[in-house]
PDB file of C-alpha atoms in Angstrom:
ATOM      1  CA  GLN A   1      52.871  71.925   3.859  1.00 59.00           C
ATOM      2  CA  VAL A   2      55.754  68.966   3.607  1.00 61.00           C
ATOM      3  CA  GLN A   3      53.950  65.541   3.285  1.00 82.00           C
ATOM      4  CA  LEU A   4      56.064  62.806   3.254  1.00 92.00           C
ATOM      5  CA  VAL A   5      54.128  59.857   1.729  1.00 93.00           C
ATOM      6  CA  GLU A   6      54.864  55.570   2.491  1.00 95.00           C
ATOM      7  CA  SER A   7      54.279  53.116   0.619  1.00 95.00           C
ATOM      8  CA  GLY A   8      54.612  49.309   0.071  1.00 95.00           C
ATOM      9  CA  GLY A   9      52.870  48.003   3.475  1.00 93.00           C
ATOM     10  CA  GLY A  10      50.307  45.575   3.737  1.00 96.00           C
ATOM     11  CA  LEU A  11      49.924  41.773   5.519  1.00 97.00           C
ATOM     12  CA  VAL A  12      52.418  39.188   4.723  1.00 97.00           C
ATOM     13  CA  GLN A  13      52.821  36.113   7.109  1.00 97.00           C
ATOM     14  CA  ALA A  14      56.036  35.454   9.566  1.00 98.00           C
ATOM     15  CA  GLY A  15      58.974  34.750   8.334  1.00 97.00           C
ATOM     16  CA  GLY A  16      58.777  37.243   4.852  1.00 97.00           C
ATOM     17  CA  SER A  17      60.388  40.435   3.563  1.00 97.00           C
ATOM     18  CA  LEU A  18      58.323  43.314   2.925  1.00 95.00           C
ATOM     19  CA  ALA A  19      59.685  46.608   1.309  1.00 97.00           C
ATOM     20  CA  LEU A  20      58.760  50.347   2.544  1.00 98.00           C
ATOM     21  CA  SER A  21      59.071  53.220   0.830  1.00 97.00           C
ATOM     22  CA  CYS A  22      58.746  56.880   1.359  1.00 96.00           C
ATOM     23  CA  ALA A  23      59.089  59.861  -0.193  1.00 92.00           C
ATOM     24  CA  PRO A  24      58.130  63.802  -0.127  1.00 89.00           C
ATOM     25  CA  SER A  25      54.734  65.007  -2.041  1.00 83.00           C
ATOM     26  CA  GLY A  26      53.084  68.015  -2.710  1.00 73.00           C
ATOM     27  CA  ARG A  27      55.057  71.239  -3.880  1.00 62.00           C
ATOM     28  CA  LEU A  28      58.193  70.246  -2.773  1.00 57.00           C
ATOM     29  CA  ALA A  29      58.384  66.866  -4.526  1.00 57.00           C
ATOM     30  CA  SER A  30      59.566  68.216  -7.502  1.00 57.00           C
ATOM     31  CA  GLY A  31      62.559  70.883  -7.818  1.00 53.00           C
ATOM     32  CA  ARG A  32      65.220  71.111  -5.493  1.00 59.00           C
ATOM     33  CA  THR A  33      63.217  72.468  -2.260  1.00 65.00           C
ATOM     34  CA  PHE A  34      63.454  69.437  -0.493  1.00 72.00           C
ATOM     35  CA  ARG A  35      65.953  69.298   2.551  1.00 78.00           C
ATOM     36  CA  THR A  36      66.886  67.210   4.853  1.00 84.00           C
ATOM     37  CA  TYR A  37      69.762  66.093   7.234  1.00 88.00           C
ATOM     38  CA  ALA A  38      68.544  62.763   8.200  1.00 93.00           C
ATOM     39  CA  MET A  39      65.207  60.468   7.594  1.00 94.00           C
ATOM     40  CA  ALA A  40      64.092  57.882   9.570  1.00 97.00           C
ATOM     41  CA  TRP A  41      61.192  55.614  10.357  1.00 98.00           C
ATOM     42  CA  PHE A  42      59.613  54.859  13.183  1.00 98.00           C
ATOM     43  CA  ARG A  43      56.251  52.258  13.956  1.00 98.00           C
ATOM     44  CA  GLN A  44      53.467  52.418  16.271  1.00 98.00           C
ATOM     45  CA  ALA A  45      52.044  49.146  17.698  1.00 96.00           C
ATOM     46  CA  PRO A  46      48.565  49.333  18.999  1.00 92.00           C
ATOM     47  CA  GLY A  47      48.907  50.710  22.736  1.00 94.00           C
ATOM     48  CA  LYS A  48      52.501  51.284  22.897  1.00 96.00           C
ATOM     49  CA  GLU A  49      54.154  54.172  22.389  1.00 96.00           C
ATOM     50  CA  ARG A  50      56.138  55.302  18.632  1.00 96.00           C
ATOM     51  CA  GLU A  51      59.301  53.500  19.004  1.00 97.00           C
ATOM     52  CA  PHE A  52      62.594  54.231  16.614  1.00 98.00           C
ATOM     53  CA  VAL A  53      63.254  51.935  13.611  1.00 98.00           C
ATOM     54  CA  ALA A  54      65.877  53.487  11.503  1.00 98.00           C
ATOM     55  CA  ALA A  55      67.680  56.191  10.376  1.00 97.00           C
ATOM     56  CA  ILE A  56      69.414  57.323   7.828  1.00 96.00           C
ATOM     57  CA  THR A  57      71.422  60.501   7.040  1.00 94.00           C
ATOM     58  CA  TRP A  58      71.229  62.394   3.511  1.00 90.00           C
ATOM     59  CA  ASN A  59      74.269  62.968   2.845  1.00 89.00           C
ATOM     60  CA  VAL A  60      76.622  60.284   4.260  1.00 91.00           C
ATOM     61  CA  GLY A  61      74.945  57.502   3.977  1.00 92.00           C
ATOM     62  CA  SER A  62      75.022  56.942   7.448  1.00 95.00           C
ATOM     63  CA  THR A  63      72.890  54.039   9.651  1.00 97.00           C
ATOM     64  CA  TYR A  64      71.090  53.102  12.621  1.00 97.00           C
ATOM     65  CA  TYR A  65      69.272  50.547  13.961  1.00 98.00           C
ATOM     66  CA  ALA A  66      66.773  49.230  16.708  1.00 98.00           C
ATOM     67  CA  ASP A  67      68.525  46.539  18.739  1.00 97.00           C
ATOM     68  CA  SER A  68      65.059  45.189  17.444  1.00 96.00           C
ATOM     69  CA  VAL A  69      65.404  44.933  13.506  1.00 97.00           C
ATOM     70  CA  LYS A  70      69.296  44.724  13.166  1.00 96.00           C
ATOM     71  CA  GLY A  71      70.224  41.822  10.994  1.00 96.00           C
ATOM     72  CA  ARG A  72      67.096  41.835   9.537  1.00 97.00           C
ATOM     73  CA  GLY A  73      66.028  45.640   8.585  1.00 97.00           C
ATOM     74  CA  THR A  74      68.191  48.002   5.965  1.00 98.00           C
ATOM     75  CA  ILE A  75      67.686  50.940   5.237  1.00 98.00           C
ATOM     76  CA  SER A  76      68.652  52.736   2.634  1.00 97.00           C
ATOM     77  CA  ARG A  77      68.338  56.124  -0.035  1.00 95.00           C
ATOM     78  CA  ASN A  78      68.058  57.432  -3.383  1.00 93.00           C
ATOM     79  CA  ASN A  79      69.127  60.991  -3.212  1.00 88.00           C
ATOM     80  CA  ALA A  80      68.090  61.905  -6.705  1.00 86.00           C
ATOM     81  CA  LYS A  81      64.287  60.420  -5.672  1.00 86.00           C
ATOM     82  CA  ASN A  82      64.765  62.001  -2.035  1.00 87.00           C
ATOM     83  CA  THR A  83      62.820  58.870  -1.423  1.00 92.00           C
ATOM     84  CA  VAL A  84      64.220  56.578   1.469  1.00 96.00           C
ATOM     85  CA  TYR A  85      63.353  52.528   2.022  1.00 98.00           C
ATOM     86  CA  LEU A  86      63.287  50.196   4.696  1.00 98.00           C
ATOM     87  CA  GLN A  87      63.670  46.335   3.480  1.00 98.00           C
ATOM     88  CA  MET A  88      62.041  44.452   6.609  1.00 97.00           C
ATOM     89  CA  ASN A  89      63.383  40.455   6.055  1.00 98.00           C
ATOM     90  CA  SER A  90      62.505  37.748   8.646  1.00 97.00           C
ATOM     91  CA  LEU A  91      58.831  39.439   9.942  1.00 98.00           C
ATOM     92  CA  LYS A  92      57.714  38.573  13.163  1.00 97.00           C
ATOM     93  CA  PRO A  93      54.037  39.482  14.592  1.00 97.00           C
ATOM     94  CA  GLU A  94      55.706  41.720  16.784  1.00 96.00           C
ATOM     95  CA  ASP A  95      57.289  44.036  14.303  1.00 97.00           C
ATOM     96  CA  THR A  96      52.661  44.526  13.131  1.00 97.00           C
ATOM     97  CA  ALA A  97      52.704  48.187  13.105  1.00 98.00           C
ATOM     98  CA  VAL A  98      51.823  51.112  11.684  1.00 98.00           C
ATOM     99  CA  TYR A  99      54.738  51.920  10.100  1.00 98.00           C
ATOM    100  CA  TYR A 100      55.633  55.615   9.915  1.00 97.00           C
ATOM    101  CA  CYS A 101      58.742  57.684   7.263  1.00 96.00           C
ATOM    102  CA  ALA A 102      59.975  60.752   9.007  1.00 95.00           C
ATOM    103  CA  SER A 103      62.631  63.819   8.073  1.00 93.00           C
ATOM    104  CA  SER A 104      64.398  66.030   9.450  1.00 91.00           C
ATOM    105  CA  MET A 105      65.274  69.474   8.205  1.00 84.00           C
ATOM    106  CA  GLU A 106      68.541  69.983  11.070  1.00 85.00           C
ATOM    107  CA  LEU A 107      70.885  67.525  11.835  1.00 83.00           C
ATOM    108  CA  PRO A 108      69.021  65.302  14.757  1.00 86.00           C
ATOM    109  CA  ARG A 109      70.946  65.370  17.746  1.00 90.00           C
ATOM    110  CA  ASN A 110      69.688  62.479  18.162  1.00 93.00           C
ATOM    111  CA  LEU A 111      68.749  60.307  15.883  1.00 93.00           C
ATOM    112  CA  ILE A 112      66.379  57.647  17.728  1.00 95.00           C
ATOM    113  CA  ASP A 113      64.151  60.888  19.548  1.00 95.00           C
ATOM    114  CA  PRO A 114      61.476  61.464  17.179  1.00 95.00           C
ATOM    115  CA  THR A 115      61.261  65.296  18.619  1.00 94.00           C
ATOM    116  CA  GLN A 116      64.325  65.538  16.466  1.00 94.00           C
ATOM    117  CA  TYR A 117      61.842  65.063  12.784  1.00 93.00           C
ATOM    118  CA  THR A 118      59.722  68.080  11.079  1.00 89.00           C
ATOM    119  CA  TYR A 119      57.754  66.063   9.014  1.00 89.00           C
ATOM    120  CA  TRP A 120      56.317  62.659   8.955  1.00 92.00           C
ATOM    121  CA  GLY A 121      54.220  60.374   6.555  1.00 93.00           C
ATOM    122  CA  GLN A 122      50.887  59.012   7.683  1.00 93.00           C
ATOM    123  CA  GLY A 123      52.509  56.343   8.290  1.00 95.00           C
ATOM    124  CA  THR A 124      51.619  51.922   6.485  1.00 96.00           C
ATOM    125  CA  GLN A 125      50.191  49.245   8.447  1.00 97.00           C
ATOM    126  CA  VAL A 126      52.416  46.503   8.262  1.00 98.00           C
ATOM    127  CA  THR A 127      51.222  43.223  10.303  1.00 98.00           C
ATOM    128  CA  VAL A 128      52.469  40.023  10.771  1.00 97.00           C
ATOM    129  CA  SER A 129      50.745  36.585  10.915  1.00 97.00           C
ATOM    130  CA  SER A 130      51.935  33.831  12.754  1.00 93.00           C
TER     131      SER A 130
END
């Protein structure tokens, strides 16, 4: 089973920065069997629905951001390592959430729709203190 593994979460003060990364693990972590058309970051705060943060298309590298992180977040990828990154700056307490990485095996019709993604990580906690 494909599994994505996130890393880089933690506790940071408001105004600080954090870098998250995500890569496939298991049998698809080696060789050339990992295929994705787009990868994305979502987040879910307690009592709230999972929301889109950012996405990147794998071949062209086009990026898309939620309004709430535009200008503060940067999504990037390393195709050779099958790794996607999310750099978040000027963090706010409202950024506190579990951040999930997702991968789509087909080009999503709607990049911000979590149902368009096939594989998910288990999430990494990001806590921003005021």
